[in-house]
Coordinates of C-alpha atoms in Angstrom, one line a residue:
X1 CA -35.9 4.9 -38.0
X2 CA -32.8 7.3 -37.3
X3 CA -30.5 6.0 -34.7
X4 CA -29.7 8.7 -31.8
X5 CA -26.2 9.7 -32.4
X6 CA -24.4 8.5 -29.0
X7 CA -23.0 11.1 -26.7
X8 CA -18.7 11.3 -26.6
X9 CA -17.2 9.4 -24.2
X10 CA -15.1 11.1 -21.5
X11 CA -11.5 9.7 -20.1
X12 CA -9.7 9.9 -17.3
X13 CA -6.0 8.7 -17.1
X14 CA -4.3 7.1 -13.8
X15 CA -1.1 6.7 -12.9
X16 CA 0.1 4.6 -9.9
X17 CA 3.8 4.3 -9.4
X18 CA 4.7 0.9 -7.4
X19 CA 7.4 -0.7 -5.9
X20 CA 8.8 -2.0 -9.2
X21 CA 7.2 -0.2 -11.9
X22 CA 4.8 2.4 -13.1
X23 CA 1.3 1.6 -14.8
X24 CA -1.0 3.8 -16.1
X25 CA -4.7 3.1 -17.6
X26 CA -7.2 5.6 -19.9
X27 CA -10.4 5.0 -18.0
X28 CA -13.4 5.9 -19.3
X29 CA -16.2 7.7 -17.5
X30 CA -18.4 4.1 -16.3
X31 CA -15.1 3.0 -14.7
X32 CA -14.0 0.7 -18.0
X33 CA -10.1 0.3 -18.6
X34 CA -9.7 0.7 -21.8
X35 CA -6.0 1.0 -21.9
X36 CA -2.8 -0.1 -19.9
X37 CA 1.0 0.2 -20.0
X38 CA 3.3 -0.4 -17.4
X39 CA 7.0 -0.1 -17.2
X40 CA 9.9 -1.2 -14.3
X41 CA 11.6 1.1 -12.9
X42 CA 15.1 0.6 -10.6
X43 CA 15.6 0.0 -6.8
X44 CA 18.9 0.6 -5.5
X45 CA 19.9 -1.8 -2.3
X46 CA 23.3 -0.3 -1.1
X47 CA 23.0 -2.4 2.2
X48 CA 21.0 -3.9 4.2
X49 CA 16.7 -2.7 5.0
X50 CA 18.5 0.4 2.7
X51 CA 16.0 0.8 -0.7
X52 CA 16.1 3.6 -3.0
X53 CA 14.9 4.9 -6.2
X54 CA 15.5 8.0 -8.1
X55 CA 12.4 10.6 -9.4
X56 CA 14.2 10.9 -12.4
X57 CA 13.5 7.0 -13.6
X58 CA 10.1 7.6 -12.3
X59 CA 8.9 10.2 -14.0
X60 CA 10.8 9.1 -17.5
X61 CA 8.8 6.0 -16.9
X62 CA 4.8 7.7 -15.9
X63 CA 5.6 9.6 -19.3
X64 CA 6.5 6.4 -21.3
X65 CA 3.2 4.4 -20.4
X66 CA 1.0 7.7 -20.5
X67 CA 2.0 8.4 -24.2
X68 CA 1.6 4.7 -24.4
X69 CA -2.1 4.5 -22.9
X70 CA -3.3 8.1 -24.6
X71 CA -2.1 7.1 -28.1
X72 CA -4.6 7.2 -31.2
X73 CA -7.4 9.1 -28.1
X74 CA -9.2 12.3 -29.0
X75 CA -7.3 14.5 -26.7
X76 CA -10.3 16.9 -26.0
X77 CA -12.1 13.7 -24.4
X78 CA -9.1 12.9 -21.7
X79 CA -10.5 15.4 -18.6
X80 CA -8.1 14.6 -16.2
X81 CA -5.1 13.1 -14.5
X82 CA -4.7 11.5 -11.2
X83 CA -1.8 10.2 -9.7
X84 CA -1.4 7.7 -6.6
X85 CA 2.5 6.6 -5.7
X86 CA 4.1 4.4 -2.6
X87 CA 4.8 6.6 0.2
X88 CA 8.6 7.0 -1.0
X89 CA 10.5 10.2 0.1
X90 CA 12.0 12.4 -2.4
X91 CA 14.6 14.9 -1.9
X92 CA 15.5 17.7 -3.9
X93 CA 17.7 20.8 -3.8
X94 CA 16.1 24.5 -3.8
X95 CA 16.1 24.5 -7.6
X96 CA 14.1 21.3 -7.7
X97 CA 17.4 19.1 -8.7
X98 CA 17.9 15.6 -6.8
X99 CA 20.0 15.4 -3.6
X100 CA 21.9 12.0 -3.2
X101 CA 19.8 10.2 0.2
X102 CA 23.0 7.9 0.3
X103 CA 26.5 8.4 1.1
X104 CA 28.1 7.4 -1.8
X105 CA 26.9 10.9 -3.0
X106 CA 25.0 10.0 -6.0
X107 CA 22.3 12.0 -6.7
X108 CA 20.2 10.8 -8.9
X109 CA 19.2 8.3 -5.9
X110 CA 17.4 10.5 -4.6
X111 CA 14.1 8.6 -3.0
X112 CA 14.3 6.3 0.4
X113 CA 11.8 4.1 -0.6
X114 CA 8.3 3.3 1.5
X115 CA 10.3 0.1 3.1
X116 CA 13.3 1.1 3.6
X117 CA 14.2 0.2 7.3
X118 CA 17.3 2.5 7.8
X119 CA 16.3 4.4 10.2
X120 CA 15.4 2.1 13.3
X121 CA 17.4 3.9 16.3
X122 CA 15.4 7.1 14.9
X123 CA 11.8 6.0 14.9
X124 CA 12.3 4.4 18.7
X125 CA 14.0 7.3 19.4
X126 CA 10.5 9.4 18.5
X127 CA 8.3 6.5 20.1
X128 CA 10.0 7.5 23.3
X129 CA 8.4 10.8 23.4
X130 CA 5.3 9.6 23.4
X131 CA 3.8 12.9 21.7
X132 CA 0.2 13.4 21.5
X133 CA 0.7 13.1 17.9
X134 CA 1.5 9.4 17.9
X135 CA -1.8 8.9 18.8
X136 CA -3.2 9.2 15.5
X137 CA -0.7 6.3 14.1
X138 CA -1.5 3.5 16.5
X139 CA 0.8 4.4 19.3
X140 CA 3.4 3.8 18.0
X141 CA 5.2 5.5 14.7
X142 CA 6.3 2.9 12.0
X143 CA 10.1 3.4 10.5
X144 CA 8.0 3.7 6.8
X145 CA 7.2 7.1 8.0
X146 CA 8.6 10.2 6.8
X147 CA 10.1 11.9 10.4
X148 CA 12.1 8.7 11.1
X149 CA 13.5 9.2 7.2
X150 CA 14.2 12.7 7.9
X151 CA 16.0 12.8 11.4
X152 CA 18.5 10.0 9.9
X153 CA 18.6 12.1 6.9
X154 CA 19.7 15.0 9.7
X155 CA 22.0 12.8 11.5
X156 CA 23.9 11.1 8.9
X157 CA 23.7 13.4 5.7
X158 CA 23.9 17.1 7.4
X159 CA 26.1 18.6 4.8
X160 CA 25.7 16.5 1.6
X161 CA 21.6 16.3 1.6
X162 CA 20.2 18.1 4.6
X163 CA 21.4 22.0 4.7
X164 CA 21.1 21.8 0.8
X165 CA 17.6 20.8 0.7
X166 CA 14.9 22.8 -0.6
X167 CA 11.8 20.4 -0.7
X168 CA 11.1 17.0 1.1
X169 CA 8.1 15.4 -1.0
X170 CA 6.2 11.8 -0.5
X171 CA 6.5 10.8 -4.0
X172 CA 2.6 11.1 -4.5
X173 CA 3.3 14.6 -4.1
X174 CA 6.4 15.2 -6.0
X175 CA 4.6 13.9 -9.2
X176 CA 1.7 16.4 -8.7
X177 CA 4.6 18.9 -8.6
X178 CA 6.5 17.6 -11.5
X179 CA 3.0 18.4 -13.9
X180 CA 1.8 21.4 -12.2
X181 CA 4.5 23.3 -11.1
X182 CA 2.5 23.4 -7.6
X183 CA 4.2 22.8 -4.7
X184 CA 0.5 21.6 -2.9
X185 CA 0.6 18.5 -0.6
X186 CA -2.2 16.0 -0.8
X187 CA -4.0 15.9 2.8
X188 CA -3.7 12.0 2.8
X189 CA 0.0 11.9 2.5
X190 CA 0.9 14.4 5.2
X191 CA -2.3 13.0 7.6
X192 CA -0.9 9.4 7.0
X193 CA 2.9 9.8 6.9
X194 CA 3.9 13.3 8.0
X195 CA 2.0 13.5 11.8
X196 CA 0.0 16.3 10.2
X197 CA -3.8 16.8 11.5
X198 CA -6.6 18.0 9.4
X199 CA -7.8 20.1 11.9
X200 CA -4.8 21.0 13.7
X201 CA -2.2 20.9 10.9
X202 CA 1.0 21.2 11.9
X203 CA 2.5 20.5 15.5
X204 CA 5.3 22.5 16.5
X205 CA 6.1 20.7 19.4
X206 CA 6.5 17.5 17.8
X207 CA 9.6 18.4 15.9
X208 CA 11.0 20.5 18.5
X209 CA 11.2 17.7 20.9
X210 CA 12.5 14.9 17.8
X211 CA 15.0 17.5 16.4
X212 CA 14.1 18.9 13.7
X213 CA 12.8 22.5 14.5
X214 CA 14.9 23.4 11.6
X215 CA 11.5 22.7 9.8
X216 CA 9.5 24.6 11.9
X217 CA 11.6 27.8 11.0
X218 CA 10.5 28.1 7.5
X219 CA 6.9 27.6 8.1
X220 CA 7.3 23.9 6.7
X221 CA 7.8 25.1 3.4
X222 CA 10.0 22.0 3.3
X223 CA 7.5 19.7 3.6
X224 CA 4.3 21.7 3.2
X225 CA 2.2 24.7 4.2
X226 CA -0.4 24.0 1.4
X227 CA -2.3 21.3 1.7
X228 CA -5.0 19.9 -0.6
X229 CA -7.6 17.3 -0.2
X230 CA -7.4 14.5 -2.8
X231 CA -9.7 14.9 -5.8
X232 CA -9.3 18.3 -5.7
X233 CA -7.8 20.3 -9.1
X234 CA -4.3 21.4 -8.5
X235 CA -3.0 24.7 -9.9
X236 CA -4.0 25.3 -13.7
X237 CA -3.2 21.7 -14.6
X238 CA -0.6 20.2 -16.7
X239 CA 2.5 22.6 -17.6
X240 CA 3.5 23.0 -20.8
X241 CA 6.4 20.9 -20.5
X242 CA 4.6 18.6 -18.6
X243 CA 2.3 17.9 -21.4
X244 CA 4.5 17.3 -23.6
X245 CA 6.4 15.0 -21.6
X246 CA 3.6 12.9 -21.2
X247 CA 1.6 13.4 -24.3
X248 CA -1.3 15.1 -22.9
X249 CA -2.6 18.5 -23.8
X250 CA -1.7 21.6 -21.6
X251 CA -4.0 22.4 -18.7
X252 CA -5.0 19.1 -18.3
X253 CA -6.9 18.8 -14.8
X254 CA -4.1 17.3 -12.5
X255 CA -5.8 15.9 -9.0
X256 CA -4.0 16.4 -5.5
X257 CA -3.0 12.7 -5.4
X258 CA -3.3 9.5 -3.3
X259 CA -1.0 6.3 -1.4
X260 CA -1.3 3.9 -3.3
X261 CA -3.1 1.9 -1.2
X262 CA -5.6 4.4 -0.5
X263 CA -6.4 4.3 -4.3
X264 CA -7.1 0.9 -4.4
X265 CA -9.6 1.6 -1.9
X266 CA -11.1 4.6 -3.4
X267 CA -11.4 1.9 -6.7
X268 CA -13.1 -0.6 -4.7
X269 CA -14.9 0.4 -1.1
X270 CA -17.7 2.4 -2.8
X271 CA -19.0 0.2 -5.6
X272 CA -22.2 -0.8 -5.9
X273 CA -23.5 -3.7 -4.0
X274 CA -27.4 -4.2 -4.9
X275 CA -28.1 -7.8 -5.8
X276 CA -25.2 -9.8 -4.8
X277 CA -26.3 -10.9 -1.6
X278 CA -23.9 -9.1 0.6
X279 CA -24.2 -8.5 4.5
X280 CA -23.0 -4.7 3.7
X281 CA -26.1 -4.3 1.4
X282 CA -28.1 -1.6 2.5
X283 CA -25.7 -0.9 5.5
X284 CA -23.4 2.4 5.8
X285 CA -19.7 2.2 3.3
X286 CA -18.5 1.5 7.2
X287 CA -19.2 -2.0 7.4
X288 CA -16.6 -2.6 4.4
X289 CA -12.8 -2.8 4.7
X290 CA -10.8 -2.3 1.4
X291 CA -8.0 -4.7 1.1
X292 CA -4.7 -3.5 -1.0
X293 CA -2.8 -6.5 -1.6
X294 CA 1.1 -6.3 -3.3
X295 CA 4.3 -6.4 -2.8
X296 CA 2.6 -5.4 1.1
X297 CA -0.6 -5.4 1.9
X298 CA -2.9 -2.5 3.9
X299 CA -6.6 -2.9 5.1
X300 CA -8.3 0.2 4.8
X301 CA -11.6 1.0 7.1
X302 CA -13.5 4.0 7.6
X303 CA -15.8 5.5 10.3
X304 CA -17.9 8.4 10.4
X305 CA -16.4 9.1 13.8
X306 CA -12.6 8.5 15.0
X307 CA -11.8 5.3 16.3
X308 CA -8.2 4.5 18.3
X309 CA -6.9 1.5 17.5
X310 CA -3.8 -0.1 19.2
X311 CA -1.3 -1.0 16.5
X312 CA -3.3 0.4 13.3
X313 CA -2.7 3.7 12.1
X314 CA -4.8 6.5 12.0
X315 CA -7.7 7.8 12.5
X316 CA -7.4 10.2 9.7
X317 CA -9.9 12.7 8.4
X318 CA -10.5 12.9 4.8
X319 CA -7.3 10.7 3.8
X320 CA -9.1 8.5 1.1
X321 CA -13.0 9.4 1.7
X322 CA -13.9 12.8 1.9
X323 CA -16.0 13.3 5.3
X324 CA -14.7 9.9 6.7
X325 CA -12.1 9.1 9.3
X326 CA -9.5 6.4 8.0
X327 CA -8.3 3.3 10.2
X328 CA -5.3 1.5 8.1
X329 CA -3.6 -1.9 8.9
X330 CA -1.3 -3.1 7.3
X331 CA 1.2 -6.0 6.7
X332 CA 5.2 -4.7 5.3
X333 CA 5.7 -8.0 3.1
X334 CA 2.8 -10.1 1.9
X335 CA 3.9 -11.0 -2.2
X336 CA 7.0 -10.1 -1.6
X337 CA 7.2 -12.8 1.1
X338 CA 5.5 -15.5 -1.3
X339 CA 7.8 -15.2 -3.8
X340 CA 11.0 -15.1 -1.2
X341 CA 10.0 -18.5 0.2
X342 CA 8.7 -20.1 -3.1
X343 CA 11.8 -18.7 -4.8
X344 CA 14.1 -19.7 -2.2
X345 CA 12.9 -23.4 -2.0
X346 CA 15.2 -25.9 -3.3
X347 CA 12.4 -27.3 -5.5
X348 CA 12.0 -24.0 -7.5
X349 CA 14.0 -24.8 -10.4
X350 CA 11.6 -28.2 -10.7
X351 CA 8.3 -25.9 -10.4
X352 CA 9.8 -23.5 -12.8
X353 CA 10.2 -26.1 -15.5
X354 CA 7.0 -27.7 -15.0
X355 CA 5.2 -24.6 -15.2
X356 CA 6.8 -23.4 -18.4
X357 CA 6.1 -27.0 -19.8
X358 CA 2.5 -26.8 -18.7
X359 CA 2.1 -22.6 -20.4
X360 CA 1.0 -21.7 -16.1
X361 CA 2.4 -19.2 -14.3
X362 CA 4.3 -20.9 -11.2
X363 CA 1.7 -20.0 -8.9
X364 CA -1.4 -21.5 -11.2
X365 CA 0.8 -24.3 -11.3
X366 CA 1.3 -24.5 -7.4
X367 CA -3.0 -23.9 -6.7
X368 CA -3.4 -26.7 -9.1
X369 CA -0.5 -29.2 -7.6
X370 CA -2.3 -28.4 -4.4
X371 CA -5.4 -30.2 -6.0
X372 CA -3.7 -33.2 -7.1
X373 CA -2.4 -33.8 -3.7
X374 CA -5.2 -32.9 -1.3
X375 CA -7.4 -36.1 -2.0
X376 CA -10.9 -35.7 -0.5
X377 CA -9.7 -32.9 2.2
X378 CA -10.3 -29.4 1.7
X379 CA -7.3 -28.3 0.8
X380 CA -6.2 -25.4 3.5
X381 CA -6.1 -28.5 5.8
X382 CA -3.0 -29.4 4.1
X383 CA -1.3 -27.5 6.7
X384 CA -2.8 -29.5 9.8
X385 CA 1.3 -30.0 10.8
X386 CA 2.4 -26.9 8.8
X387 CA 2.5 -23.2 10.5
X388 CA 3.8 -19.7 9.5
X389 CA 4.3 -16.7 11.5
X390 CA 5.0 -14.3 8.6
X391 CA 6.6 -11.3 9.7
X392 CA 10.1 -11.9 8.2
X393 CA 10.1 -7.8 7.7
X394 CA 8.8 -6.9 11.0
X395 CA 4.7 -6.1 12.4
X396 CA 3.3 -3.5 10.7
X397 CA -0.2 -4.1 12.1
X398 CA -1.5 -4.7 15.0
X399 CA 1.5 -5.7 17.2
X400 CA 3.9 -2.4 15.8
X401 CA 6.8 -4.7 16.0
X402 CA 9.7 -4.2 13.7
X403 CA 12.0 -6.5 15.3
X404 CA 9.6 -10.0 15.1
X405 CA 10.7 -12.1 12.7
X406 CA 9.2 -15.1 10.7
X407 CA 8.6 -18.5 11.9
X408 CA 8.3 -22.0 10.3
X409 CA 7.3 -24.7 12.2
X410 CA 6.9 -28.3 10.9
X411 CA 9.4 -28.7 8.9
X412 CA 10.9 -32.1 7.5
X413 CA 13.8 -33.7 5.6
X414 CA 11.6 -33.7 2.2
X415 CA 12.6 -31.6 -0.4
X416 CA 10.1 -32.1 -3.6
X417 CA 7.4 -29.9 -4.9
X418 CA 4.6 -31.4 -2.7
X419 CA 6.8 -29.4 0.2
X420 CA 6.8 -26.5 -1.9
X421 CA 3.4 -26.5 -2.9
X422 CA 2.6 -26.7 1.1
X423 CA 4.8 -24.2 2.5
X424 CA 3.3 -21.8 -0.1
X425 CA 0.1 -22.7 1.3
X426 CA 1.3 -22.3 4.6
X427 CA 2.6 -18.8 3.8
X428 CA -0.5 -17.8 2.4
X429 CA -2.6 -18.7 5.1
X430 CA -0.3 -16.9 7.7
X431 CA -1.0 -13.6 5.8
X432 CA -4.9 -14.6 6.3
X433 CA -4.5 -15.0 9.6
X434 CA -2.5 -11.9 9.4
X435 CA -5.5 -10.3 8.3
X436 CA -8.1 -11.9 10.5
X437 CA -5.4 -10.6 13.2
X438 CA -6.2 -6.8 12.3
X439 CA -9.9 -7.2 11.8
X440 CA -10.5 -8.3 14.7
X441 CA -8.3 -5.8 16.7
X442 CA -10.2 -3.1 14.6
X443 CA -13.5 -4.4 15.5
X444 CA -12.4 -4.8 19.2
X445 CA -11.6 -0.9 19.1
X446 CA -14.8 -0.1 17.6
X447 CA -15.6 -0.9 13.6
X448 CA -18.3 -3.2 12.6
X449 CA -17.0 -5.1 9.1
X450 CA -18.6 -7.7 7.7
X451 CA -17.1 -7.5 4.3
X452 CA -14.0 -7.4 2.4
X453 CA -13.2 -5.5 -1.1
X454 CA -9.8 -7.0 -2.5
X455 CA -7.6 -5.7 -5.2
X456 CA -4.1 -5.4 -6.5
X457 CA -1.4 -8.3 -7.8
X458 CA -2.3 -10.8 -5.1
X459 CA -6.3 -10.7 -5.7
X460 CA -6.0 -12.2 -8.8
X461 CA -5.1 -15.8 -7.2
X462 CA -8.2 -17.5 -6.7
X463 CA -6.2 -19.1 -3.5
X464 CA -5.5 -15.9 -1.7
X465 CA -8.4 -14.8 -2.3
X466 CA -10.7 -18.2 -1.2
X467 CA -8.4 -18.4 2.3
X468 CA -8.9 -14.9 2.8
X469 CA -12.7 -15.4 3.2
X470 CA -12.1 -19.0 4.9
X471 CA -10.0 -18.0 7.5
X472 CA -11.8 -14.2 8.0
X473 CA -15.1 -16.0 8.0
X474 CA -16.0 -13.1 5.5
X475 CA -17.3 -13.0 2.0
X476 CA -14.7 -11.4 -0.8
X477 CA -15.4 -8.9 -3.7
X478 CA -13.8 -8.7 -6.1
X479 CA -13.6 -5.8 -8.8
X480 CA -14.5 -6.2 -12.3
X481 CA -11.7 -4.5 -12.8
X482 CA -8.7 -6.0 -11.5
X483 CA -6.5 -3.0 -11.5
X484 CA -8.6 -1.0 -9.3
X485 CA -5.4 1.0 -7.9
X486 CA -5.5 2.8 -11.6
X487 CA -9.1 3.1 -11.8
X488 CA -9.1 4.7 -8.1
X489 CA -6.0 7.6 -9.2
X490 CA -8.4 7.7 -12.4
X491 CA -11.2 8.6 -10.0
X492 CA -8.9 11.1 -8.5
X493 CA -8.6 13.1 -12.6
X494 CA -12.7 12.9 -12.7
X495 CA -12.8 14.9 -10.0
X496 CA -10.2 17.6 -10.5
X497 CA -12.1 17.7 -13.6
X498 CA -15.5 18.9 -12.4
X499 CA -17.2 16.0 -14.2
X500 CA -18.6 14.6 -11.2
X501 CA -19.6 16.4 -8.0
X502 CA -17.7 14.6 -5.5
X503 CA -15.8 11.4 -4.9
X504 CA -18.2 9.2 -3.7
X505 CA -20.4 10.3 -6.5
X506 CA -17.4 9.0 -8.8
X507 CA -16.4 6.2 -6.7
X508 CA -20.3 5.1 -7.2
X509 CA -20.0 5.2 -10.6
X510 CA -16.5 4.1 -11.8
X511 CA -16.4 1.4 -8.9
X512 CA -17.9 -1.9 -10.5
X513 CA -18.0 -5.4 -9.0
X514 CA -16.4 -8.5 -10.6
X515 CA -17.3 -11.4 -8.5
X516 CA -17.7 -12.1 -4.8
X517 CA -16.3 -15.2 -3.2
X518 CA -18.5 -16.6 -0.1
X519 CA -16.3 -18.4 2.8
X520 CA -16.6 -22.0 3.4
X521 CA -18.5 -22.2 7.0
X522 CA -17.5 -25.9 6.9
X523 CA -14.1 -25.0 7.5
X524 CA -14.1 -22.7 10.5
X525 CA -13.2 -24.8 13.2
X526 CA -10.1 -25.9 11.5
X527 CA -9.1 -22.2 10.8
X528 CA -10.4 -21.0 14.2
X529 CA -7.5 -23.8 15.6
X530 CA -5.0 -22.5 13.0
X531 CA -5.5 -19.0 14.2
X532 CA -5.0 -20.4 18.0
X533 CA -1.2 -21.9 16.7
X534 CA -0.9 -18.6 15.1
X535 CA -1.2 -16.6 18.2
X536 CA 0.8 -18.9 20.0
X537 CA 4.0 -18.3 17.5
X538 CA 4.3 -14.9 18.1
X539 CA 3.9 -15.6 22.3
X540 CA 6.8 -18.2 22.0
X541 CA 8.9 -15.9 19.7
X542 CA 9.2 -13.3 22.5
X543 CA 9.2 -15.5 25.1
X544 CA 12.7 -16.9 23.6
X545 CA 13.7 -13.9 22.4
X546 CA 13.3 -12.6 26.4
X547 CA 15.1 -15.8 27.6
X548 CA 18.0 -15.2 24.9
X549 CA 18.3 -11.3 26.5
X550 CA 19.5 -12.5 29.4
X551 CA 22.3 -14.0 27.8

């Protein structure tokens, strides 16, 4: 017998640039990684809620891991490229060159990164107006936009950054730029960050009345007048210097690019469900939200008409779904807040001995002191006396507060690891209820979920993810591929390649699930009185805060 000869394989690279560092994967066409790099790259933090990056380090560092991830592949098999990127602001001059976003003039800082809090006066300033615009973000615009950003930008760097300015980019769209040449924005960063519409586009009146009609003058050639929707091929793909910088050959399909977060939902909200037993088995990609869980954490949802809801941003049209309108909540510190309060605990030095001893990672260490200590309770009922309110960097979602701050209540004088293992515990549960928080407010306005698709850093502890169903009272996937952000931006390059015939055809097929974790339903009263605390933190944190006002 003669064995067929197989058919070639095809690959896809993504790139997604986080908070700390750049990764990119080679993906193959069934959604397999089959190679990953990743590399830091620097923050800047000059002062206070002040964050910034420069596109230089970026893009040095997408090149490093791409070379990295491509190396020893058939070049003619890699079809495309998709990028995804934090919603960042870059700023360069009219030849392209970085323009300093600081006052110390350096230039090469030229990115006001997605958290960067600077411009508070500004963004309440534009919530005054109460433009019709607003209404597509919640209410209420969040200082991690790009107007906010751009009016400080106006008001304290006229001469040094603003008059020389030739191009305002979110950094998934400066990275499209930097391998095309193409000045193209992607439809889900202006729709999510920029107050444009997709069936309105641009609204003159909005930055007329905020102060920056500069930008209406040119026809937004600042900040975009051509807009693609992501997937779609960009230009004639990769430059010539573009390929070489990142090791690829030239004309290389380049996608219109993605958040971040909304890549790890294309990765994940689409997969196929038959056979696990799931409630959204057989029902509409509507009854799924897509969790994104980092350094923050957003919750994506769509609906196939728009929904308002108070406090969660959007709707947006074809932001991460083509045809679909896009609710997303969201939550501004979620790992970054673990590691601040396990790192800040006095006991820290203890657990990071321990767990070097024992060949763990301090939070397997943690999750598995947890089980030594819990005795024959479950152990989220550690916290019986313990409570979090975790908004130590403001309310993204649903309350649009940037001025709450976090709460610990139940403290004692003990100062071991069994405190530290609990106030972990604690912390993680408060960004559950966080969660069950902005669920419900989106079913309230109108969405029908019954399931949750997790990825990024956090989804790979099995104790985020097991109170995340407890306390939502929902079951859990989770991908078979644990860096579903890549394998979404991946998704983005098999489109712009014309290998598949849309997204959700690709989604379908590169999407695959891992496992699913089921909530315990023994547990719900507990966590149905935990989220009642929770509720009441936030109600006694304003209520002092009103009584300290009058001070």
């Amino acid at each position: 017998m003669h064995s067929k000869k197989q058919a070639p394989v095809n690959y896809y690279v993504g790139i997604d640039v986080g908070s700390a560092s750049v990764r990119a994967a080679l993906v193959d066409e069934f959604g397999t990684v089959v190679a990953h790099a990743d590399q830091p790259i620097q923050i800047w933090e000059p002062q206070t809620d002040h964050y910034e990056q420069s596109s230089a380090d970026i893009w040095a560092a997408c090149c490093s891991v791409t070379k990295k991830v491509v190396c020893g592949v058939d070049a003619r098999r890699i079809r495309g490229l998709g990028f995804d990127a934090t919603c960042s602001l870059v700023v360069v001059d009219k030849q392209f060159q970085p323009l300093a976003v600081n006052c110390e003039g350096q230039n090469h800082r030229n990115v006001i990164m997605w958290m960067d809090h600077r411009a508070v006066s500004q963004v309440d300033r534009i919530n005054q107006t109460q433009h019709r615009v607003l209404s597509y973000v919640g209410g209420t615009m969040s200082v991690e936009m790009q107007p906010p950003k751009l009016l400080w930008i106006k008001e304290n760097l006229q001469e040094s950054c603003w008059e020389k300015a030739g191009y305002f980019f979110d950094l998934p769209d400066f990275l499209s730029w930097k391998a095309t040449g193409v000045t193209a924005r992607s439809l889900c960063t202006l729709v999510c960050k920029w107050t444009y519409t997709s069936d309105g586009g641009w609204d003159d009146s909005f930055w007329q009345m905020i102060g920056l009609e500069d930008l209406v003058k040119d026809k937004y050639e600042k900040i975009g007048n051509h807009v693609l929707s992501p997937g779609e091929s960009v230009g004639k793909g990769l430059t010539p210097e573009a390929a070489r910088d990142l090791g690829l050959p030239e004309g290389t399909a380049v996608a219109a690019s993605l958040i971040d977060a909304h890549a790890g939902g294309l990765g994940v909200i689409g997969a196929d469900v038959k056979g696990h037993n799931l409630p959204c088995e057989n029902e509409p990609i509507t009854s799924r939200v897509a969790m994104i869980c980092g350094t923050s954490s957003c919750h994506m949802g769509v609906s196939e008409t728009p929904i308002f809801v108070p406090g969660v941003w959007g709707p947006y049209f074809s932001a991460m779904v083509p045809g679909f309108w896009l609710n997303e909540g969201g939550q501004s510190a979620t790992g970054k807040l673990i590691e601040h309060v396990v790192q800040g605990h006095v006991a820290f030095p203890e657990l990071q001995a321990k767990a070097k001893a024992s060949s763990q990672s301090i939070y397997t260490y943690l999750n598995s002191h947890l089980d030594l200590i819990k005795k024959s309770l479950p152990v989220g009922f550690l916290t019986v006396d313990l409570h979090v309110w975790p908004d130590f960097h403001g309310n993204r979602s649903p309350l649009t507060d940037l001025t709450l701050k976090g709460m610990v209540v139940g403290l004692t004088l003990s100062r071991g690891l069994d405190e530290l293992a609990l106030i972990y515990l604690a912390t993680i549960q408060a960004i559950a209820l966080g969660t069950r928080h902005i669920l419900e407010t989106m079913q309230a306005a109108g969405h029908r979920i019954n399931t949750l698709f997790l990825c990024g850093g956090l989804s790979k502890n099995p104790l985020f993810v097991q109170m995340h169903a407890d306390i939502t009272g929902k079951p859990v996937v989770l991908s078979k591929e644990v860096e579903s952000v890549l394998v979404g931006a991946a998704i983005l390059g098999a489109c712009a390649s014309g290998d598949f015939a849309s997204i959700q055809e690709a989604m379908a097929k590169m999407g695959k699930i891992g496992r699913v974790v089921q909530p315990n339903h023994g547990d719900k009263r507990f966590y149905d009185k935990k989220y009642e605390v929770f509720l009441k933190l936030v109600e006694h944190q304003r209520e002092y805060r009103s009584i300290m006002k009058s001070f």
